[in-house]
């Protein structure tokens, strides 16, 4: 009889620990740092001035807000997925901004070369 009681107590203890872990995971705050820093990086890279980059920057901001709303409703998996989308769009906005800046620099360099060729026949 005592043997059954010990097993019952152990099962109960495991169930309590599992419930505590599950509750801890469910109430864990949404980690938005990567999305937020990606959005900030896109803004600093000048994404607002590049049409395609601006679109992805706006998407990232909207997805971040959606993720926060989903997390508030308790939909953690959907919120985490939306955060990944926000991070991806922010990174794409940065890449598009940098690509546009590099194209502008290349055009300016080509123009300088043309000007030098005209000045020095």
PDB file of N, CA, C and O in Angstrom, residues 39-106:
ATOM      1  N   UNK A  39      13.857  46.912 -37.368  1.00  0.00           N
ATOM      2  CA  UNK A  39      13.096  48.064 -37.864  1.00  0.00           C
ATOM      3  C   UNK A  39      13.928  49.338 -37.711  1.00  0.00           C
ATOM      4  O   UNK A  39      14.008  50.162 -38.622  1.00  0.00           O
ATOM      5  N   UNK A  40      14.574  49.471 -36.569  1.00  0.00           N
ATOM      6  CA  UNK A  40      15.418  50.647 -36.333  1.00  0.00           C
ATOM      7  C   UNK A  40      16.565  50.698 -37.338  1.00  0.00           C
ATOM      8  O   UNK A  40      16.887  51.755 -37.887  1.00  0.00           O
ATOM      9  N   UNK A  41      17.166  49.536 -37.612  1.00  0.00           N
ATOM     10  CA  UNK A  41      18.267  49.475 -38.585  1.00  0.00           C
ATOM     11  C   UNK A  41      17.788  49.875 -39.974  1.00  0.00           C
ATOM     12  O   UNK A  41      18.486  50.582 -40.704  1.00  0.00           O
ATOM     13  N   UNK A  42      16.603  49.436 -40.336  1.00  0.00           N
ATOM     14  CA  UNK A  42      16.044  49.794 -41.650  1.00  0.00           C
ATOM     15  C   UNK A  42      15.800  51.296 -41.739  1.00  0.00           C
ATOM     16  O   UNK A  42      16.084  51.917 -42.768  1.00  0.00           O
ATOM     17  N   UNK A  43      15.290  51.869 -40.666  1.00  0.00           N
ATOM     18  CA  UNK A  43      15.058  53.319 -40.658  1.00  0.00           C
ATOM     19  C   UNK A  43      16.372  54.072 -40.775  1.00  0.00           C
ATOM     20  O   UNK A  43      16.477  55.046 -41.531  1.00  0.00           O
ATOM     21  N   UNK A  44      17.401  53.607 -40.071  1.00  0.00           N
ATOM     22  CA  UNK A  44      18.710  54.269 -40.125  1.00  0.00           C
ATOM     23  C   UNK A  44      19.370  54.095 -41.488  1.00  0.00           C
ATOM     24  O   UNK A  44      20.157  54.945 -41.905  1.00  0.00           O
ATOM     25  N   UNK A  45      19.056  52.996 -42.168  1.00  0.00           N
ATOM     26  CA  UNK A  45      19.629  52.756 -43.499  1.00  0.00           C
ATOM     27  C   UNK A  45      18.925  53.575 -44.574  1.00  0.00           C
ATOM     28  O   UNK A  45      19.327  53.550 -45.732  1.00  0.00           O
ATOM     29  N   UNK A  46      17.871  54.285 -44.196  1.00  0.00           N
ATOM     30  CA  UNK A  46      17.170  55.130 -45.155  1.00  0.00           C
ATOM     31  C   UNK A  46      16.065  54.422 -45.910  1.00  0.00           C
ATOM     32  O   UNK A  46      15.709  54.823 -47.025  1.00  0.00           O
ATOM     33  N   UNK A  47      15.501  53.392 -45.329  1.00  0.00           N
ATOM     34  CA  UNK A  47      14.462  52.610 -46.007  1.00  0.00           C
ATOM     35  C   UNK A  47      13.254  53.456 -46.400  1.00  0.00           C
ATOM     36  O   UNK A  47      12.617  53.181 -47.413  1.00  0.00           O
ATOM     37  N   UNK A  48      12.957  54.469 -45.633  1.00  0.00           N
ATOM     38  CA  UNK A  48      11.795  55.313 -45.927  1.00  0.00           C
ATOM     39  C   UNK A  48      11.932  56.043 -47.262  1.00  0.00           C
ATOM     40  O   UNK A  48      10.935  56.414 -47.877  1.00  0.00           O
ATOM     41  N   UNK A  49      13.160  56.212 -47.743  1.00  0.00           N
ATOM     42  CA  UNK A  49      13.408  56.952 -48.982  1.00  0.00           C
ATOM     43  C   UNK A  49      13.454  56.058 -50.222  1.00  0.00           C
ATOM     44  O   UNK A  49      13.532  56.559 -51.335  1.00  0.00           O
ATOM     45  N   UNK A  50      13.445  54.748 -50.023  1.00  0.00           N
ATOM     46  CA  UNK A  50      13.529  53.792 -51.128  1.00  0.00           C
ATOM     47  C   UNK A  50      12.178  53.079 -51.213  1.00  0.00           C
ATOM     48  O   UNK A  50      11.795  52.395 -50.261  1.00  0.00           O
ATOM     49  N   UNK A  51      11.447  53.232 -52.316  1.00  0.00           N
ATOM     50  CA  UNK A  51      10.079  52.701 -52.378  1.00  0.00           C
ATOM     51  C   UNK A  51       9.918  51.242 -51.941  1.00  0.00           C
ATOM     52  O   UNK A  51       9.077  50.940 -51.101  1.00  0.00           O
ATOM     53  N   UNK A  52      10.701  50.334 -52.504  1.00  0.00           N
ATOM     54  CA  UNK A  52      10.566  48.925 -52.133  1.00  0.00           C
ATOM     55  C   UNK A  52      10.945  48.698 -50.673  1.00  0.00           C
ATOM     56  O   UNK A  52      10.295  47.938 -49.964  1.00  0.00           O
ATOM     57  N   UNK A  53      11.997  49.345 -50.225  1.00  0.00           N
ATOM     58  CA  UNK A  53      12.429  49.198 -48.834  1.00  0.00           C
ATOM     59  C   UNK A  53      11.384  49.778 -47.889  1.00  0.00           C
ATOM     60  O   UNK A  53      11.111  49.209 -46.823  1.00  0.00           O
ATOM     61  N   UNK A  54      10.794  50.877 -48.301  1.00  0.00           N
ATOM     62  CA  UNK A  54       9.759  51.513 -47.495  1.00  0.00           C
ATOM     63  C   UNK A  54       8.563  50.588 -47.297  1.00  0.00           C
ATOM     64  O   UNK A  54       7.989  50.509 -46.204  1.00  0.00           O
ATOM     65  N   UNK A  55       8.202  49.874 -48.349  1.00  0.00           N
ATOM     66  CA  UNK A  55       7.095  48.918 -48.270  1.00  0.00           C
ATOM     67  C   UNK A  55       7.398  47.836 -47.229  1.00  0.00           C
ATOM     68  O   UNK A  55       6.576  47.533 -46.372  1.00  0.00           O
ATOM     69  N   UNK A  56       8.597  47.277 -47.279  1.00  0.00           N
ATOM     70  CA  UNK A  56       8.954  46.208 -46.343  1.00  0.00           C
ATOM     71  C   UNK A  56       9.134  46.732 -44.925  1.00  0.00           C
ATOM     72  O   UNK A  56       8.833  46.025 -43.957  1.00  0.00           O
ATOM     73  N   UNK A  57       9.581  47.962 -44.802  1.00  0.00           N
ATOM     74  CA  UNK A  57       9.672  48.579 -43.482  1.00  0.00           C
ATOM     75  C   UNK A  57       8.283  48.713 -42.869  1.00  0.00           C
ATOM     76  O   UNK A  57       8.060  48.380 -41.699  1.00  0.00           O
ATOM     77  N   UNK A  58       7.338  49.179 -43.669  1.00  0.00           N
ATOM     78  CA  UNK A  58       5.962  49.321 -43.188  1.00  0.00           C
ATOM     79  C   UNK A  58       5.366  47.960 -42.813  1.00  0.00           C
ATOM     80  O   UNK A  58       4.703  47.823 -41.787  1.00  0.00           O
ATOM     81  N   UNK A  59       5.625  46.954 -43.637  1.00  0.00           N
ATOM     82  CA  UNK A  59       5.152  45.603 -43.332  1.00  0.00           C
ATOM     83  C   UNK A  59       5.731  45.114 -42.001  1.00  0.00           C
ATOM     84  O   UNK A  59       5.012  44.527 -41.182  1.00  0.00           O
ATOM     85  N   UNK A  60       7.012  45.356 -41.795  1.00  0.00           N
ATOM     86  CA  UNK A  60       7.660  44.926 -40.549  1.00  0.00           C
ATOM     87  C   UNK A  60       7.001  45.584 -39.341  1.00  0.00           C
ATOM     88  O   UNK A  60       6.747  44.927 -38.324  1.00  0.00           O
ATOM     89  N   UNK A  61       6.708  46.870 -39.455  1.00  0.00           N
ATOM     90  CA  UNK A  61       6.056  47.579 -38.350  1.00  0.00           C
ATOM     91  C   UNK A  61       4.671  47.012 -38.074  1.00  0.00           C
ATOM     92  O   UNK A  61       4.292  46.798 -36.919  1.00  0.00           O
ATOM     93  N   UNK A  62       3.921  46.750 -39.135  1.00  0.00           N
ATOM     94  CA  UNK A  62       2.573  46.211 -38.979  1.00  0.00           C
ATOM     95  C   UNK A  62       2.616  44.799 -38.394  1.00  0.00           C
ATOM     96  O   UNK A  62       1.804  44.445 -37.530  1.00  0.00           O
ATOM     97  N   UNK A  63       3.561  43.998 -38.851  1.00  0.00           N
ATOM     98  CA  UNK A  63       3.685  42.631 -38.350  1.00  0.00           C
ATOM     99  C   UNK A  63       4.087  42.617 -36.879  1.00  0.00           C
ATOM    100  O   UNK A  63       3.608  41.773 -36.106  1.00  0.00           O
ATOM    101  N   UNK A  64       4.929  43.551 -36.483  1.00  0.00           N
ATOM    102  CA  UNK A  64       5.305  43.655 -35.072  1.00  0.00           C
ATOM    103  C   UNK A  64       4.078  43.961 -34.213  1.00  0.00           C
ATOM    104  O   UNK A  64       3.864  43.343 -33.169  1.00  0.00           O
ATOM    105  N   UNK A  65       3.266  44.903 -34.668  1.00  0.00           N
ATOM    106  CA  UNK A  65       2.053  45.241 -33.922  1.00  0.00           C
ATOM    107  C   UNK A  65       1.069  44.066 -33.882  1.00  0.00           C
ATOM    108  O   UNK A  65       0.445  43.808 -32.858  1.00  0.00           O
ATOM    109  N   UNK A  66       0.948  43.357 -35.009  1.00  0.00           N
ATOM    110  CA  UNK A  66       0.088  42.171 -35.036  1.00  0.00           C
ATOM    111  C   UNK A  66       0.584  41.116 -34.046  1.00  0.00           C
ATOM    112  O   UNK A  66      -0.211  40.478 -33.351  1.00  0.00           O
ATOM    113  N   UNK A  67       1.892  40.932 -33.995  1.00  0.00           N
ATOM    114  CA  UNK A  67       2.475  39.953 -33.066  1.00  0.00           C
ATOM    115  C   UNK A  67       2.146  40.320 -31.625  1.00  0.00           C
ATOM    116  O   UNK A  67       1.794  39.451 -30.820  1.00  0.00           O
ATOM    117  N   UNK A  68       2.240  41.595 -31.305  1.00  0.00           N
ATOM    118  CA  UNK A  68       1.908  42.035 -29.951  1.00  0.00           C
ATOM    119  C   UNK A  68       0.444  41.761 -29.633  1.00  0.00           C
ATOM    120  O   UNK A  68       0.107  41.318 -28.531  1.00  0.00           O
ATOM    121  N   UNK A  69      -0.430  42.015 -30.601  1.00  0.00           N
ATOM    122  CA  UNK A  69      -1.850  41.753 -30.407  1.00  0.00           C
ATOM    123  C   UNK A  69      -2.140  40.270 -30.230  1.00  0.00           C
ATOM    124  O   UNK A  69      -2.933  39.875 -29.370  1.00  0.00           O
ATOM    125  N   UNK A  70      -1.492  39.440 -31.035  1.00  0.00           N
ATOM    126  CA  UNK A  70      -1.671  37.998 -30.918  1.00  0.00           C
ATOM    127  C   UNK A  70      -1.176  37.492 -29.565  1.00  0.00           C
ATOM    128  O   UNK A  70      -1.813  36.636 -28.943  1.00  0.00           O
ATOM    129  N   UNK A  71      -0.052  38.030 -29.122  1.00  0.00           N
ATOM    130  CA  UNK A  71       0.485  37.615 -27.822  1.00  0.00           C
ATOM    131  C   UNK A  71      -0.465  38.010 -26.701  1.00  0.00           C
ATOM    132  O   UNK A  71      -0.671  37.243 -25.757  1.00  0.00           O
ATOM    133  N   UNK A  72      -1.059  39.179 -26.819  1.00  0.00           N
ATOM    134  CA  UNK A  72      -2.008  39.633 -25.796  1.00  0.00           C
ATOM    135  C   UNK A  72      -3.232  38.727 -25.738  1.00  0.00           C
ATOM    136  O   UNK A  72      -3.836  38.553 -24.675  1.00  0.00           O
ATOM    137  N   UNK A  73      -3.590  38.129 -26.869  1.00  0.00           N
ATOM    138  CA  UNK A  73      -4.730  37.209 -26.921  1.00  0.00           C
ATOM    139  C   UNK A  73      -4.342  35.793 -26.500  1.00  0.00           C
ATOM    140  O   UNK A  73      -5.179  34.902 -26.486  1.00  0.00           O
ATOM    141  N   UNK A  74      -3.047  35.592 -26.220  1.00  0.00           N
ATOM    142  CA  UNK A  74      -2.592  34.270 -25.807  1.00  0.00           C
ATOM    143  C   UNK A  74      -2.195  33.366 -26.959  1.00  0.00           C
ATOM    144  O   UNK A  74      -1.919  32.193 -26.757  1.00  0.00           O
ATOM    145  N   UNK A  75      -2.141  33.892 -28.163  1.00  0.00           N
ATOM    146  CA  UNK A  75      -1.781  33.096 -29.336  1.00  0.00           C
ATOM    147  C   UNK A  75      -0.272  33.215 -29.577  1.00  0.00           C
ATOM    148  O   UNK A  75       0.183  33.859 -30.515  1.00  0.00           O
ATOM    149  N   UNK A  76       0.492  32.557 -28.694  1.00  0.00           N
ATOM    150  CA  UNK A  76       1.948  32.692 -28.694  1.00  0.00           C
ATOM    151  C   UNK A  76       2.607  32.170 -29.969  1.00  0.00           C
ATOM    152  O   UNK A  76       3.536  32.791 -30.470  1.00  0.00           O
ATOM    153  N   UNK A  77       2.142  31.046 -30.491  1.00  0.00           N
ATOM    154  CA  UNK A  77       2.769  30.491 -31.698  1.00  0.00           C
ATOM    155  C   UNK A  77       2.569  31.410 -32.893  1.00  0.00           C
ATOM    156  O   UNK A  77       3.494  31.654 -33.663  1.00  0.00           O
ATOM    157  N   UNK A  78       1.359  31.918 -33.052  1.00  0.00           N
ATOM    158  CA  UNK A  78       1.089  32.837 -34.157  1.00  0.00           C
ATOM    159  C   UNK A  78       1.885  34.133 -33.964  1.00  0.00           C
ATOM    160  O   UNK A  78       2.386  34.702 -34.939  1.00  0.00           O
ATOM    161  N   UNK A  79       1.993  34.574 -32.721  1.00  0.00           N
ATOM    162  CA  UNK A  79       2.758  35.795 -32.430  1.00  0.00           C
ATOM    163  C   UNK A  79       4.227  35.591 -32.779  1.00  0.00           C
ATOM    164  O   UNK A  79       4.855  36.462 -33.395  1.00  0.00           O
ATOM    165  N   UNK A  80       4.777  34.449 -32.417  1.00  0.00           N
ATOM    166  CA  UNK A  80       6.184  34.165 -32.720  1.00  0.00           C
ATOM    167  C   UNK A  80       6.404  34.107 -34.228  1.00  0.00           C
ATOM    168  O   UNK A  80       7.407  34.624 -34.744  1.00  0.00           O
ATOM    169  N   UNK A  81       5.470  33.508 -34.945  1.00  0.00           N
ATOM    170  CA  UNK A  81       5.568  33.443 -36.401  1.00  0.00           C
ATOM    171  C   UNK A  81       5.519  34.844 -37.013  1.00  0.00           C
ATOM    172  O   UNK A  81       6.276  35.166 -37.934  1.00  0.00           O
ATOM    173  N   UNK A  82       4.640  35.675 -36.500  1.00  0.00           N
ATOM    174  CA  UNK A  82       4.518  37.045 -37.013  1.00  0.00           C
ATOM    175  C   UNK A  82       5.798  37.843 -36.717  1.00  0.00           C
ATOM    176  O   UNK A  82       6.221  38.663 -37.528  1.00  0.00           O
ATOM    177  N   UNK A  83       6.413  37.585 -35.572  1.00  0.00           N
ATOM    178  CA  UNK A  83       7.681  38.252 -35.257  1.00  0.00           C
ATOM    179  C   UNK A  83       8.765  37.861 -36.248  1.00  0.00           C
ATOM    180  O   UNK A  83       9.567  38.715 -36.661  1.00  0.00           O
ATOM    181  N   UNK A  84       8.805  36.593 -36.626  1.00  0.00           N
ATOM    182  CA  UNK A  84       9.789  36.161 -37.625  1.00  0.00           C
ATOM    183  C   UNK A  84       9.559  36.872 -38.952  1.00  0.00           C
ATOM    184  O   UNK A  84      10.514  37.273 -39.627  1.00  0.00           O
ATOM    185  N   UNK A  85       8.309  37.041 -39.322  1.00  0.00           N
ATOM    186  CA  UNK A  85       8.000  37.772 -40.560  1.00  0.00           C
ATOM    187  C   UNK A  85       8.455  39.226 -40.441  1.00  0.00           C
ATOM    188  O   UNK A  85       8.987  39.795 -41.400  1.00  0.00           O
ATOM    189  N   UNK A  86       8.217  39.826 -39.282  1.00  0.00           N
ATOM    190  CA  UNK A  86       8.627  41.221 -39.076  1.00  0.00           C
ATOM    191  C   UNK A  86      10.141  41.349 -39.192  1.00  0.00           C
ATOM    192  O   UNK A  86      10.652  42.288 -39.825  1.00  0.00           O
ATOM    193  N   UNK A  87      10.869  40.422 -38.592  1.00  0.00           N
ATOM    194  CA  UNK A  87      12.332  40.453 -38.670  1.00  0.00           C
ATOM    195  C   UNK A  87      12.799  40.307 -40.118  1.00  0.00           C
ATOM    196  O   UNK A  87      13.706  41.027 -40.561  1.00  0.00           O
ATOM    197  N   UNK A  88      12.186  39.386 -40.852  1.00  0.00           N
ATOM    198  CA  UNK A  88      12.572  39.161 -42.248  1.00  0.00           C
ATOM    199  C   UNK A  88      12.298  40.401 -43.099  1.00  0.00           C
ATOM    200  O   UNK A  88      13.135  40.803 -43.914  1.00  0.00           O
ATOM    201  N   UNK A  89      11.138  41.013 -42.906  1.00  0.00           N
ATOM    202  CA  UNK A  89      10.827  42.218 -43.687  1.00  0.00           C
ATOM    203  C   UNK A  89      11.749  43.372 -43.319  1.00  0.00           C
ATOM    204  O   UNK A  89      12.161  44.144 -44.190  1.00  0.00           O
ATOM    205  N   UNK A  90      12.099  43.487 -42.049  1.00  0.00           N
ATOM    206  CA  UNK A  90      13.025  44.550 -41.643  1.00  0.00           C
ATOM    207  C   UNK A  90      14.400  44.328 -42.270  1.00  0.00           C
ATOM    208  O   UNK A  90      15.021  45.271 -42.776  1.00  0.00           O
ATOM    209  N   UNK A  91      14.865  43.068 -42.261  1.00  0.00           N
ATOM    210  CA  UNK A  91      16.158  42.763 -42.879  1.00  0.00           C
ATOM    211  C   UNK A  91      16.133  43.033 -44.381  1.00  0.00           C
ATOM    212  O   UNK A  91      17.108  43.543 -44.943  1.00  0.00           O
ATOM    213  N   UNK A  92      15.028  42.703 -45.025  1.00  0.00           N
ATOM    214  CA  UNK A  92      14.905  42.967 -46.458  1.00  0.00           C
ATOM    215  C   UNK A  92      14.909  44.470 -46.722  1.00  0.00           C
ATOM    216  O   UNK A  92      15.532  44.939 -47.680  1.00  0.00           O
ATOM    217  N   UNK A  93      14.259  45.230 -45.871  1.00  0.00           N
ATOM    218  CA  UNK A  93      14.255  46.690 -46.022  1.00  0.00           C
ATOM    219  C   UNK A  93      15.674  47.245 -45.918  1.00  0.00           C
ATOM    220  O   UNK A  93      16.068  48.135 -46.686  1.00  0.00           O
ATOM    221  N   UNK A  94      16.453  46.713 -44.992  1.00  0.00           N
ATOM    222  CA  UNK A  94      17.851  47.150 -44.845  1.00  0.00           C
ATOM    223  C   UNK A  94      18.631  46.820 -46.114  1.00  0.00           C
ATOM    224  O   UNK A  94      19.353  47.664 -46.657  1.00  0.00           O
ATOM    225  N   UNK A  95      18.490  45.588 -46.591  1.00  0.00           N
ATOM    226  CA  UNK A  95      19.232  45.163 -47.787  1.00  0.00           C
ATOM    227  C   UNK A  95      18.856  45.999 -49.007  1.00  0.00           C
ATOM    228  O   UNK A  95      19.733  46.413 -49.780  1.00  0.00           O
ATOM    229  N   UNK A  96      17.557  46.261 -49.173  1.00  0.00           N
ATOM    230  CA  UNK A  96      17.122  47.081 -50.312  1.00  0.00           C
ATOM    231  C   UNK A  96      17.639  48.504 -50.198  1.00  0.00           C
ATOM    232  O   UNK A  96      18.023  49.110 -51.206  1.00  0.00           O
ATOM    233  N   UNK A  97      17.676  49.028 -48.993  1.00  0.00           N
ATOM    234  CA  UNK A  97      18.188  50.390 -48.785  1.00  0.00           C
ATOM    235  C   UNK A  97      19.662  50.471 -49.125  1.00  0.00           C
ATOM    236  O   UNK A  97      20.115  51.407 -49.797  1.00  0.00           O
ATOM    237  N   UNK A  98      20.407  49.501 -48.652  1.00  0.00           N
ATOM    238  CA  UNK A  98      21.852  49.485 -48.923  1.00  0.00           C
ATOM    239  C   UNK A  98      22.120  49.286 -50.404  1.00  0.00           C
ATOM    240  O   UNK A  98      23.031  49.902 -50.961  1.00  0.00           O
ATOM    241  N   UNK A  99      21.339  48.422 -51.034  1.00  0.00           N
ATOM    242  CA  UNK A  99      21.502  48.205 -52.470  1.00  0.00           C
ATOM    243  C   UNK A  99      21.254  49.469 -53.260  1.00  0.00           C
ATOM    244  O   UNK A  99      21.984  49.787 -54.202  1.00  0.00           O
ATOM    245  N   UNK A 100      20.233  50.214 -52.861  1.00  0.00           N
ATOM    246  CA  UNK A 100      19.928  51.475 -53.533  1.00  0.00           C
ATOM    247  C   UNK A 100      21.059  52.482 -53.331  1.00  0.00           C
ATOM    248  O   UNK A 100      21.450  53.178 -54.265  1.00  0.00           O
ATOM    249  N   UNK A 101      21.600  52.536 -52.131  1.00  0.00           N
ATOM    250  CA  UNK A 101      22.708  53.456 -51.843  1.00  0.00           C
ATOM    251  C   UNK A 101      23.940  53.081 -52.672  1.00  0.00           C
ATOM    252  O   UNK A 101      24.627  53.965 -53.209  1.00  0.00           O
ATOM    253  N   UNK A 102      24.196  51.788 -52.788  1.00  0.00           N
ATOM    254  CA  UNK A 102      25.344  51.343 -53.587  1.00  0.00           C
ATOM    255  C   UNK A 102      25.162  51.679 -55.064  1.00  0.00           C
ATOM    256  O   UNK A 102      26.110  52.070 -55.743  1.00  0.00           O
ATOM    257  N   UNK A 103      23.942  51.541 -55.572  1.00  0.00           N
ATOM    258  CA  UNK A 103      23.670  51.903 -56.966  1.00  0.00           C
ATOM    259  C   UNK A 103      23.909  53.395 -57.179  1.00  0.00           C
ATOM    260  O   UNK A 103      24.479  53.799 -58.198  1.00  0.00           O
ATOM    261  N   UNK A 104      23.482  54.197 -56.235  1.00  0.00           N
ATOM    262  CA  UNK A 104      23.673  55.648 -56.346  1.00  0.00           C
ATOM    263  C   UNK A 104      25.156  55.996 -56.341  1.00  0.00           C
ATOM    264  O   UNK A 104      25.600  56.841 -57.122  1.00  0.00           O
ATOM    265  N   UNK A 105      25.911  55.333 -55.478  1.00  0.00           N
ATOM    266  CA  UNK A 105      27.360  55.575 -55.431  1.00  0.00           C
ATOM    267  C   UNK A 105      28.014  55.148 -56.744  1.00  0.00           C
ATOM    268  O   UNK A 105      28.913  55.844 -57.244  1.00  0.00           O
ATOM    269  N   UNK A 106      27.587  54.034 -57.302  1.00  0.00           N
ATOM    270  CA  UNK A 106      28.150  53.554 -58.567  1.00  0.00           C
ATOM    271  C   UNK A 106      27.846  54.527 -59.701  1.00  0.00           C
ATOM    272  O   UNK A 106      28.714  54.836 -60.516  1.00  0.00           O
TER     273      UNK A 106
END
